[in-house]
Structure formats: C-alpha cells, structure tokens
Amino acid sequence: MDEENLEPFGFDPASIDYLLLTHAHLDHCGRIPLLVNRGFSGEIITTAASCELAKLVLLDSAHLQEDEARYKTKKASRQGNIKKVIEPLYNTVDVLNSFSFFGRTAHYNQPVEISKDIQATFIDAGHILGSASIVLNVKHNEQQRKIIFSGDLGYNGRAIIKDPATPPHADIVVMETTYGDRLHKTLAPTLEEFYSTINKTIAKGGNVIIPSFALERAQELLYYLREGIVNGQLPSYLPTFLDSPMAISATQIFQRHPECFDEETCKIFKSKNDPFMFPGLHFTRETADSMAINNISGGAVIIAGSGMCTGGRVKHHLKHNLWGRNNSVIFVGYAAYGTLARRIVDGAQQVKIFAEQIPVKAFVFTIGGFSAHADQAELLNWHQQTGSPKTTFLVHGDKDVMPIFAKKLQNTTVEIPKLHQQYELM
Ligand SMILES: [Zn+2]
C-alpha cells in the first residue's frame, strides 16, 4: 500500500478544478495533501463537519508518516546505509498547505453550483458525522445525466447520526461494496454482551481495554456507555478513560455539529446533558496522565487507539493488562490479518509487545454489531431507491466481494472498473 500511495494518480492533478469529499475517513481524504503537492489548486467542497474532521485526520496522518519515515531512516542507518533518507508521503506543512483549498461548505440537500452545467447536492450517508453521498446533475450537449456517488453508506438506527437520506432516481450509480457479501448482527444483543462483559470485569476489580478507532467508533462507545449508565445496565459511576488525544479532539468536533445529530441525540443535548459525558469519564490527553492509568486500582474501562493495536497508547495498556486473568479486552471493530489485534482475536497464547512476550490471560471478546457500514441488504435497499440506473459502478470493496454483490443487482448494467479505467457517461 505504501508503494501504491506513491504511484501517479492516473490524471494530472493540476487539471482538476473541484474535489468533492464524501467524508473524513482516511481512506477517502488521505491523499489530499499529496494531490495539492502534485499541482492541484482547485476547490475542495465538503460538509462543515467533514471539513473539521478531515483536517484532524490529515494532521494525524502526517504525524504518523513523519514518525515512520524517521524510524525507517534510523533503521537504514543502523544497517550501515547512512545516506538513505526515507521521506514521508507528505508532512505536516503539506497538510497545512492543503487546508487553504477547502472552499465552500456543502449543506445537506442544498445544491452547490459547480459550473453552469454541473450541480452537486450532498445528501446524508448516515456513515459517520458529516458523511454524504453526492448527487451530480450534469448537462452536456443538450443531454442531462444524474450521477450518484454513494461514498461510504451507513444504515438506519445508528447512534448519534441521522439515517441515510433516500437517494433520488439516477442514471448512473457509483457505489461502495465493503460488506456487499454479508449481513450484520443486530445491535441489541451486541449491547447486552458489551454491558455484561464490562459488569463482570469491573465486579472482579479488573480493567476493560477497548481498542478503538478515534473517529465515530470512540464517540459511539461513549454514547452507549452513557446510555448503559442512564438505563441502569452499568454501574452509576463507571471509571472510564478516553485515552486518545485524537479521539478527544474528534469528540469535541462532534459536540460542535448538532446539525448532524439524530432526534435522540438532539433530545439529550436539549435536556442540558451531553451524550458523550457521564460520571467517571476522564479525557487523558497528556502522556503523563495516560501512564498514570496503569496505577489505578478497582477496575476501569480504558478506550484507546489504534483500533487494530498496530500503534498508539492501546499497546501500553495491553502490555499492562493482557496477562491479568481479571481483565478483559473487547474488540469492537474490524481486525485485519497481520495486526496485533488479529493475533489476540485469533487466540494467541502470548503476543510480543514492545519486544516483550506477554501471555494472554485476559478474557478476549469480539463484538460484531458496531459496524459503520451498510450490510448487503442495506446496500441493496439503497440501490433500489435509485430506480433502475442505466449503469452501476461497484467500487471500494474486496475483489472477491464485488462480484457477489453484482449478482444481487437487478435492472441495471453492472461495471467493476479497474484502476484508471475510463468510461463515457454522456
Ligand atoms: Zn468511511
């Protein structure tokens, strides 16, 4: 992936006038600074929440890449390759520079004039805060086409954010297929398992470690912890640490965007409560405060990144807690092969963390129902609402998954484009 990121875009970045951003996840906005570096000087249009979250995500991304480049350069030099300097894909200054290209703010359901012949309307995708599908109305040579880009899609009934908006009928659909081959577990049993694991662990005086992504998942966890306390499913005072500077900043951005909230979340705010706060919750931004968590006694919930345990503060917490029988680790997200999270999920007896072999004695538990993505049935339902588009392009999915989803689509011609493949739409 590092190599792929360095490859040319397949078009001249200087020739691009507009960049319409669906949401702030790194796999959607992560190469913006590189695009700017390579000559893009157009306008980036996205929603207000996505704009703030994307900036946070990009700064973090530059920081991680700078760290990794430094580490790799040092390693090369240790191996006698003194002259080899590894450069990051982009650095913090590149990210700051790219911020000046964020232009107009898109509001849900209000068309943005791109040119006299092109209008873009952002509609809620229900995936993460500020996420959108983008509807393009394009006129060309007396012809008119409606093209929808799904972006990443969420589903009805998720915490905090609104349900995905109903897309209009379209001529062309470009849609994601992340979970095009499977159905999700429902949330109610997921939450029951979640609360019961926390209760059992805290009752034994153990700690609950939850590796989590900083964006959306961490806020969802806070939301459900608060709900559990309010409903009496968790102790009224639950010592909890959100031990991730990025998740703390993301939570603060969430609090600034009530326009994205669903009815229940609005109600909580209106009653002068905060859906992300509860008695016992601590935000630990400073490293010293994070380290002090190791000394607490009596059991606590510790939410820290990274979600797949490949880096971040969660590795320290795992080192201190994995070997204790009274502790639990709850995985609430996807764990890719080759990651520390995956090894623990797969039942490793011991794992190497910071060059030390740590026995896995803690209770390890995976909860499947917290996805931010629509499953197969929800993707199909969304597609059905677009009418019978002439062509549907499937993107953003595993190569094994896309053909499975393609077979499920009716009344449309399905295309699974290869990288850099071009199509005439008008
Ligand atoms: Zn996403």
Short mmCIF file of C-alpha atoms and ligand atoms in Angstrom, two decimals:
data_model
loop_
_atom_site.label_atom_id
_atom_site.label_comp_id
_atom_site.label_asym_id
_atom_site.label_seq_id
_atom_site.Cartn_x
_atom_site.Cartn_y
_atom_site.Cartn_z
CA MET A 1 0.00 0.00 0.00
CA ASP A 2 2.93 2.33 0.73
CA GLU A 3 4.10 1.76 -2.84
CA GLU A 4 0.62 2.27 -4.29
CA ASN A 5 0.29 5.55 -2.42
CA LEU A 6 3.45 6.84 -4.13
CA GLU A 7 2.22 6.00 -7.63
CA PRO A 8 0.88 8.68 -10.00
CA PHE A 9 -2.81 9.50 -9.66
CA GLY A 10 -3.53 8.50 -13.26
CA PHE A 11 -4.51 12.07 -14.17
CA ASP A 12 -2.87 15.46 -13.97
CA PRO A 13 -3.77 16.93 -10.53
CA ALA A 14 -3.34 20.46 -11.97
CA SER A 15 -6.16 19.74 -14.44
CA ILE A 16 -8.70 19.06 -11.66
CA ASP A 17 -10.96 22.02 -10.80
CA TYR A 18 -13.03 20.59 -7.95
CA LEU A 19 -12.72 17.87 -5.35
CA LEU A 20 -15.99 16.79 -3.72
CA LEU A 21 -15.26 14.93 -0.48
CA THR A 22 -17.87 12.47 0.87
CA HIS A 23 -16.43 12.06 4.37
CA ALA A 24 -13.41 12.34 6.61
CA HIS A 25 -12.18 8.74 6.86
CA LEU A 26 -8.50 8.49 5.94
CA ASP A 27 -9.14 6.10 3.04
CA HIS A 28 -11.22 8.84 1.42
CA CYS A 29 -9.36 12.07 2.24
CA GLY A 30 -5.86 10.74 2.97
CA ARG A 31 -4.17 11.73 -0.29
CA ILE A 32 -5.47 15.32 -0.45
CA PRO A 33 -2.11 16.80 0.68
CA LEU A 34 -0.35 14.70 -1.97
CA LEU A 35 -2.80 15.92 -4.62
CA VAL A 36 -2.03 19.52 -3.64
CA ASN A 37 1.71 18.74 -3.62
CA ARG A 38 1.43 17.48 -7.17
CA GLY A 39 -0.31 20.55 -8.53
CA PHE A 40 -4.00 20.59 -7.55
CA SER A 41 -5.12 24.15 -6.91
CA GLY A 42 -8.89 23.82 -7.27
CA GLU A 43 -11.64 23.96 -4.68
CA ILE A 44 -12.39 21.22 -2.14
CA ILE A 45 -16.08 21.11 -1.24
CA THR A 46 -17.48 19.10 1.66
CA THR A 47 -19.80 19.46 4.68
CA ALA A 48 -18.76 21.56 7.69
CA ALA A 49 -18.30 18.51 9.95
CA SER A 50 -16.29 16.62 7.31
CA CYS A 51 -14.07 19.66 6.80
CA GLU A 52 -13.13 19.82 10.51
CA LEU A 53 -12.76 16.06 10.90
CA ALA A 54 -10.71 15.73 7.68
CA LYS A 55 -8.27 18.36 8.93
CA LEU A 56 -7.83 16.46 12.21
CA VAL A 57 -7.38 13.17 10.36
CA LEU A 58 -4.84 14.62 7.89
CA LEU A 59 -2.73 16.21 10.63
CA ASP A 60 -2.65 12.89 12.45
CA SER A 61 -1.78 11.09 9.22
CA ALA A 62 1.18 13.44 8.52
CA HIS A 63 2.38 12.98 12.09
CA LEU A 64 2.30 9.17 11.79
CA GLN A 65 4.09 9.25 8.44
CA GLU A 66 6.79 11.57 9.74
CA ASP A 67 7.34 9.21 12.70
CA GLU A 68 7.52 6.19 10.45
CA ALA A 69 9.92 7.87 7.99
CA ARG A 70 12.21 8.83 10.89
CA TYR A 71 12.10 5.27 12.22
CA LYS A 72 12.87 3.74 8.82
CA THR A 73 15.71 6.20 8.18
CA LYS A 74 17.23 5.30 11.55
CA LYS A 75 16.87 1.61 10.82
CA ALA A 76 18.60 2.02 7.43
CA SER A 77 21.41 3.92 9.09
CA ARG A 78 21.82 1.20 11.77
CA GLN A 79 22.19 -1.28 8.94
CA GLY A 80 25.04 0.81 7.51
CA ASN A 81 23.01 2.70 4.91
CA ILE A 82 23.85 6.14 6.31
CA LYS A 83 22.91 8.11 3.19
CA LYS A 84 19.41 6.60 2.85
CA VAL A 85 16.77 9.10 3.95
CA ILE A 86 13.18 7.88 3.88
CA GLU A 87 10.75 10.70 3.11
CA PRO A 88 7.15 10.65 4.35
CA LEU A 89 4.37 10.63 1.72
CA TYR A 90 3.67 14.17 2.99
CA ASN A 91 4.47 16.12 6.11
CA THR A 92 2.61 18.46 8.47
CA VAL A 93 3.46 21.54 6.39
CA ASP A 94 1.97 19.89 3.28
CA VAL A 95 -1.20 19.22 5.26
CA LEU A 96 -1.42 22.83 6.47
CA ASN A 97 -0.90 23.99 2.89
CA SER A 98 -3.74 21.76 1.64
CA PHE A 99 -6.16 23.38 4.11
CA SER A 100 -6.24 26.58 2.04
CA PHE A 101 -8.01 24.69 -0.76
CA PHE A 102 -11.03 23.81 1.38
CA GLY A 103 -13.62 26.19 -0.07
CA ARG A 104 -17.42 26.35 0.11
CA THR A 105 -19.33 24.37 2.72
CA ALA A 106 -21.91 21.90 1.45
CA HIS A 107 -25.19 21.74 3.36
CA TYR A 108 -27.29 18.58 3.12
CA ASN A 109 -29.91 18.72 0.33
CA GLN A 110 -28.85 22.17 -0.92
CA PRO A 111 -27.37 22.14 -4.43
CA VAL A 112 -23.90 23.65 -4.86
CA GLU A 113 -23.21 25.29 -8.25
CA ILE A 114 -20.05 23.75 -9.62
CA SER A 115 -20.45 25.34 -13.05
CA LYS A 116 -23.35 26.44 -15.20
CA ASP A 117 -23.81 22.83 -16.30
CA ILE A 118 -22.92 20.96 -13.13
CA GLN A 119 -24.71 20.99 -9.77
CA ALA A 120 -23.69 18.88 -6.76
CA THR A 121 -26.07 18.01 -3.93
CA PHE A 122 -24.74 16.37 -0.76
CA ILE A 123 -27.24 14.05 0.94
CA ASP A 124 -26.74 12.36 4.32
CA ALA A 125 -25.00 8.97 4.00
CA GLY A 126 -25.52 8.02 7.68
CA HIS A 127 -21.96 6.60 7.87
CA ILE A 128 -20.02 8.97 10.17
CA LEU A 129 -20.51 12.56 11.31
CA GLY A 130 -20.80 14.82 8.25
CA SER A 131 -20.76 11.93 5.76
CA ALA A 132 -22.52 12.39 2.44
CA SER A 133 -23.48 10.75 -0.80
CA ILE A 134 -23.09 13.19 -3.68
CA VAL A 135 -25.65 13.66 -6.45
CA LEU A 136 -24.35 15.33 -9.61
CA ASN A 137 -26.68 16.88 -12.17
CA VAL A 138 -24.65 17.19 -15.34
CA LYS A 139 -25.66 18.85 -18.62
CA HIS A 140 -23.63 18.25 -21.76
CA ASN A 141 -24.58 18.75 -25.44
CA GLU A 142 -28.30 19.04 -24.63
CA GLN A 143 -28.10 15.80 -22.65
CA GLN A 144 -28.70 15.56 -18.93
CA ARG A 145 -27.46 12.92 -16.50
CA LYS A 146 -27.95 12.36 -12.82
CA ILE A 147 -24.96 10.60 -11.28
CA ILE A 148 -24.83 9.45 -7.63
CA PHE A 149 -21.68 8.62 -5.73
CA SER A 150 -22.67 6.70 -2.61
CA GLY A 151 -19.46 7.39 -0.70
CA ASP A 152 -19.47 5.03 2.30
CA LEU A 153 -23.01 4.22 3.41
CA GLY A 154 -24.31 3.70 6.93
CA TYR A 155 -27.72 2.34 7.85
CA ASN A 156 -30.88 3.20 9.75
CA GLY A 157 -30.97 3.37 13.52
CA ARG A 158 -27.31 4.09 14.28
CA ALA A 159 -26.44 6.09 17.37
CA ILE A 160 -25.67 9.83 17.22
CA ILE A 161 -26.11 10.50 13.50
CA LYS A 162 -29.15 10.59 11.22
CA ASP A 163 -30.25 7.71 8.99
CA PRO A 164 -29.04 7.76 5.39
CA ALA A 165 -31.21 10.01 3.20
CA THR A 166 -33.26 8.40 0.43
CA PRO A 167 -31.28 8.86 -2.79
CA PRO A 168 -33.09 10.17 -5.87
CA HIS A 169 -33.58 8.13 -9.05
CA ALA A 170 -30.40 8.30 -11.08
CA ASP A 171 -28.93 7.43 -14.48
CA ILE A 172 -25.56 6.36 -13.12
CA VAL A 173 -24.69 5.00 -9.67
CA VAL A 174 -21.18 4.64 -8.26
CA MET A 175 -21.39 2.73 -5.01
CA GLU A 176 -19.32 1.17 -2.25
CA THR A 177 -19.45 -2.57 -1.57
CA THR A 178 -17.46 -3.03 1.68
CA TYR A 179 -19.95 -5.51 3.18
CA GLY A 180 -21.67 -6.46 -0.10
CA ASP A 181 -21.39 -10.15 0.79
CA ARG A 182 -22.71 -10.33 4.37
CA LEU A 183 -25.33 -9.34 6.90
CA HIS A 184 -24.53 -7.66 10.22
CA LYS A 185 -25.54 -8.84 13.65
CA THR A 186 -28.24 -6.70 15.21
CA LEU A 187 -27.33 -4.14 17.82
CA ALA A 188 -29.46 -5.19 20.81
CA PRO A 189 -27.64 -8.48 21.59
CA THR A 190 -24.35 -6.73 20.83
CA LEU A 191 -25.02 -4.13 23.52
CA GLU A 192 -26.15 -6.76 26.02
CA GLU A 193 -22.88 -8.65 25.55
CA PHE A 194 -20.95 -5.41 25.78
CA TYR A 195 -22.53 -4.36 29.08
CA SER A 196 -22.32 -7.82 30.63
CA THR A 197 -18.58 -8.14 29.86
CA ILE A 198 -17.94 -4.74 31.45
CA ASN A 199 -20.02 -5.59 34.54
CA LYS A 200 -18.34 -8.96 35.09
CA THR A 201 -14.85 -7.49 34.71
CA ILE A 202 -15.43 -4.46 36.94
CA ALA A 203 -17.02 -6.72 39.60
CA LYS A 204 -13.71 -8.65 39.74
CA GLY A 205 -11.77 -5.38 40.02
CA GLY A 206 -10.32 -5.88 36.52
CA ASN A 207 -9.81 -3.44 33.68
CA VAL A 208 -11.67 -3.46 30.36
CA ILE A 209 -9.44 -2.45 27.45
CA ILE A 210 -11.27 -1.38 24.30
CA PRO A 211 -9.04 -0.74 21.28
CA SER A 212 -10.95 1.75 19.18
CA PHE A 213 -10.75 3.95 16.13
CA ALA A 214 -10.73 7.62 17.15
CA LEU A 215 -13.42 8.74 14.76
CA GLU A 216 -17.09 7.76 15.23
CA ARG A 217 -16.42 4.42 16.99
CA ALA A 218 -14.96 6.12 20.09
CA GLN A 219 -17.91 8.54 20.25
CA GLU A 220 -20.37 5.66 19.76
CA LEU A 221 -18.73 3.82 22.67
CA LEU A 222 -19.09 6.89 24.91
CA TYR A 223 -22.70 7.24 23.79
CA TYR A 224 -23.53 3.61 24.63
CA LEU A 225 -21.63 3.66 27.92
CA ARG A 226 -23.65 6.71 28.95
CA GLU A 227 -26.86 5.04 27.82
CA GLY A 228 -25.99 1.91 29.82
CA ILE A 229 -25.48 4.04 32.92
CA VAL A 230 -28.71 6.00 32.38
CA ASN A 231 -30.70 2.77 31.84
CA GLY A 232 -29.17 1.06 34.88
CA GLN A 233 -27.36 -1.59 32.81
CA LEU A 234 -23.99 -0.34 34.06
CA PRO A 235 -22.90 0.97 37.49
CA SER A 236 -23.92 4.62 38.05
CA TYR A 237 -20.26 5.55 38.49
CA LEU A 238 -18.10 3.87 35.86
CA PRO A 239 -14.41 4.87 35.89
CA THR A 240 -13.65 5.31 32.18
CA PHE A 241 -10.66 6.77 30.36
CA LEU A 242 -10.78 8.02 26.79
CA ASP A 243 -7.04 7.73 26.33
CA SER A 244 -6.54 9.11 22.83
CA PRO A 245 -5.79 12.76 22.01
CA MET A 246 -7.28 12.30 18.55
CA ALA A 247 -10.49 10.70 19.85
CA ILE A 248 -10.79 13.54 22.38
CA SER A 249 -10.47 16.14 19.59
CA ALA A 250 -12.92 14.21 17.41
CA THR A 251 -15.41 14.15 20.32
CA GLN A 252 -15.06 17.93 20.65
CA ILE A 253 -15.76 18.31 16.92
CA PHE A 254 -18.85 16.09 17.31
CA GLN A 255 -20.13 18.39 20.06
CA ARG A 256 -19.89 21.34 17.61
CA HIS A 257 -22.12 19.77 14.94
CA PRO A 258 -25.67 19.30 16.22
CA GLU A 259 -26.91 19.68 12.62
CA CYS A 260 -25.72 16.11 12.03
CA PHE A 261 -27.42 14.53 15.07
CA ASP A 262 -30.45 12.27 15.08
CA GLU A 263 -33.51 13.07 17.17
CA GLU A 264 -32.45 11.14 20.31
CA THR A 265 -29.05 12.80 20.43
CA CYS A 266 -30.65 16.25 19.94
CA LYS A 267 -33.01 15.45 22.82
CA ILE A 268 -30.12 14.63 25.13
CA PHE A 269 -28.47 17.97 24.30
CA LYS A 270 -31.77 19.84 24.71
CA SER A 271 -32.15 18.38 28.21
CA LYS A 272 -28.81 20.09 29.00
CA ASN A 273 -26.95 16.76 29.01
CA ASP A 274 -24.05 15.73 26.83
CA PRO A 275 -24.40 12.36 25.06
CA PHE A 276 -20.62 11.87 25.28
CA MET A 277 -20.22 12.59 29.01
CA PHE A 278 -21.04 10.63 32.16
CA PRO A 279 -19.87 10.40 35.79
CA GLY A 280 -16.46 8.76 35.96
CA LEU A 281 -15.35 9.66 32.42
CA HIS A 282 -11.84 11.15 32.09
CA PHE A 283 -10.23 12.53 28.95
CA THR A 284 -6.49 11.88 29.12
CA ARG A 285 -4.68 13.97 26.53
CA GLU A 286 -1.25 14.15 28.18
CA THR A 287 1.17 11.20 28.12
CA ALA A 288 1.75 11.51 31.88
CA ASP A 289 -2.00 11.16 32.56
CA SER A 290 -2.12 8.18 30.24
CA MET A 291 0.73 6.48 32.09
CA ALA A 292 -0.96 7.20 35.43
CA ILE A 293 -3.89 4.98 34.35
CA ASN A 294 -1.59 1.97 34.99
CA ASN A 295 -1.67 2.74 38.71
CA ILE A 296 -5.41 2.90 39.23
CA SER A 297 -6.99 0.14 41.27
CA GLY A 298 -10.51 -1.25 41.40
CA GLY A 299 -11.09 -1.60 37.68
CA ALA A 300 -11.82 0.81 34.86
CA VAL A 301 -12.82 0.96 31.22
CA ILE A 302 -9.95 2.19 29.03
CA ILE A 303 -10.70 3.23 25.43
CA ALA A 304 -7.53 3.83 23.39
CA GLY A 305 -6.24 3.68 19.83
CA SER A 306 -5.32 2.32 17.50
CA GLY A 307 -8.29 0.11 16.72
CA MET A 308 -6.16 -2.71 15.32
CA CYS A 309 -3.47 -2.27 18.02
CA THR A 310 -0.80 -1.53 15.42
CA GLY A 311 0.32 1.57 17.32
CA GLY A 312 -0.87 4.16 19.79
CA ARG A 313 -1.46 4.05 23.52
CA VAL A 314 -3.53 0.85 23.48
CA LYS A 315 -0.30 -1.16 23.11
CA HIS A 316 0.86 0.08 26.52
CA HIS A 317 -2.48 -0.82 28.08
CA LEU A 318 -2.38 -4.28 26.52
CA LYS A 319 1.15 -4.79 27.84
CA HIS A 320 -0.06 -3.93 31.36
CA ASN A 321 -3.38 -5.81 31.26
CA LEU A 322 -3.27 -8.76 28.86
CA TRP A 323 -1.53 -11.04 31.37
CA GLY A 324 -4.09 -10.44 34.14
CA ARG A 325 -6.90 -13.01 34.43
CA ASN A 326 -9.35 -10.47 35.84
CA ASN A 327 -9.04 -8.10 32.88
CA SER A 328 -10.92 -8.10 29.56
CA VAL A 329 -10.16 -6.87 26.07
CA ILE A 330 -13.18 -6.04 23.94
CA PHE A 331 -12.66 -5.70 20.19
CA VAL A 332 -15.38 -3.59 18.63
CA GLY A 333 -14.10 -3.27 15.07
CA TYR A 334 -12.51 -5.00 12.16
CA ALA A 335 -9.06 -6.54 12.77
CA ALA A 336 -7.03 -7.06 9.59
CA TYR A 337 -4.70 -10.03 9.17
CA GLY A 338 -1.18 -9.41 10.42
CA THR A 339 -2.18 -6.94 13.12
CA LEU A 340 -1.71 -7.40 16.87
CA ALA A 341 -5.49 -7.18 17.29
CA ARG A 342 -5.94 -10.07 14.88
CA ARG A 343 -3.41 -12.27 16.70
CA ILE A 344 -5.20 -11.70 20.01
CA VAL A 345 -8.66 -12.25 18.45
CA ASP A 346 -7.39 -15.48 16.86
CA GLY A 347 -6.46 -16.82 20.30
CA ALA A 348 -2.66 -16.38 20.53
CA GLN A 349 -1.35 -17.71 23.88
CA GLN A 350 1.20 -14.93 24.02
CA VAL A 351 1.99 -11.86 21.93
CA LYS A 352 5.04 -9.67 21.51
CA ILE A 353 4.51 -6.06 22.59
CA PHE A 354 7.47 -3.64 22.71
CA ALA A 355 9.93 -6.54 22.36
CA GLU A 356 8.43 -8.38 25.35
CA GLN A 357 6.44 -11.63 25.25
CA ILE A 358 3.16 -11.04 27.10
CA PRO A 359 0.97 -14.04 27.98
CA VAL A 360 -2.69 -13.58 27.02
CA LYS A 361 -4.64 -14.44 30.17
CA ALA A 362 -7.30 -11.73 29.97
CA PHE A 363 -10.80 -12.52 28.68
CA VAL A 364 -10.85 -11.65 24.98
CA PHE A 365 -14.14 -10.76 23.43
CA THR A 366 -15.15 -9.59 19.95
CA ILE A 367 -18.35 -7.67 19.36
CA GLY A 368 -19.60 -7.72 15.80
CA GLY A 369 -22.56 -5.37 15.74
CA PHE A 370 -20.85 -1.96 15.75
CA SER A 371 -20.19 -1.50 12.02
CA ALA A 372 -20.32 1.96 10.41
CA HIS A 373 -21.06 0.38 7.02
CA ALA A 374 -24.31 -0.84 5.50
CA ASP A 375 -24.51 -4.61 5.03
CA GLN A 376 -25.63 -6.42 1.89
CA ALA A 377 -29.37 -5.97 2.50
CA GLU A 378 -28.94 -2.28 3.33
CA LEU A 379 -26.75 -1.65 0.28
CA LEU A 380 -29.33 -3.38 -1.94
CA ASN A 381 -32.12 -1.34 -0.42
CA TRP A 382 -30.19 1.90 -1.03
CA HIS A 383 -29.53 0.88 -4.63
CA GLN A 384 -33.19 0.04 -5.18
CA GLN A 385 -34.11 3.58 -4.19
CA THR A 386 -32.05 4.94 -7.08
CA GLY A 387 -34.62 3.43 -9.50
CA SER A 388 -33.19 1.44 -12.38
CA PRO A 389 -29.96 3.24 -13.24
CA LYS A 390 -28.54 2.53 -16.67
CA THR A 391 -25.14 1.69 -15.23
CA THR A 392 -23.96 0.86 -11.72
CA PHE A 393 -20.25 1.03 -10.96
CA LEU A 394 -19.12 -1.01 -7.97
CA VAL A 395 -16.10 0.32 -6.11
CA HIS A 396 -14.48 0.29 -2.66
CA GLY A 397 -14.77 -3.41 -1.90
CA ASP A 398 -12.67 -6.56 -1.86
CA LYS A 399 -12.28 -8.08 -5.30
CA ASP A 400 -13.99 -11.26 -4.05
CA VAL A 401 -16.93 -9.31 -2.63
CA MET A 402 -17.85 -7.12 -5.60
CA PRO A 403 -18.92 -9.97 -7.96
CA ILE A 404 -21.10 -11.43 -5.18
CA PHE A 405 -22.87 -8.10 -4.76
CA ALA A 406 -23.06 -7.57 -8.54
CA LYS A 407 -25.13 -10.77 -8.87
CA LYS A 408 -27.71 -9.35 -6.46
CA LEU A 409 -28.36 -6.20 -8.52
CA GLN A 410 -31.23 -6.13 -10.98
CA ASN A 411 -32.44 -3.71 -13.68
CA THR A 412 -29.01 -2.20 -14.23
CA THR A 413 -25.75 -2.93 -16.06
CA VAL A 414 -23.01 -3.53 -13.53
CA GLU A 415 -19.42 -2.48 -14.11
CA ILE A 416 -16.50 -3.26 -11.82
CA PRO A 417 -13.89 -0.77 -13.04
CA LYS A 418 -10.17 -1.45 -12.95
CA LEU A 419 -7.84 1.25 -11.67
CA HIS A 420 -7.51 4.11 -14.22
CA GLN A 421 -10.19 2.62 -16.50
CA GLN A 422 -12.26 5.31 -18.26
CA TYR A 423 -15.94 5.37 -19.28
CA GLU A 424 -18.04 7.72 -21.43
CA LEU A 425 -21.15 8.69 -19.50
CA MET A 426 -22.83 11.17 -21.87
ZN ZN B 1 -15.74 5.57 5.68
#
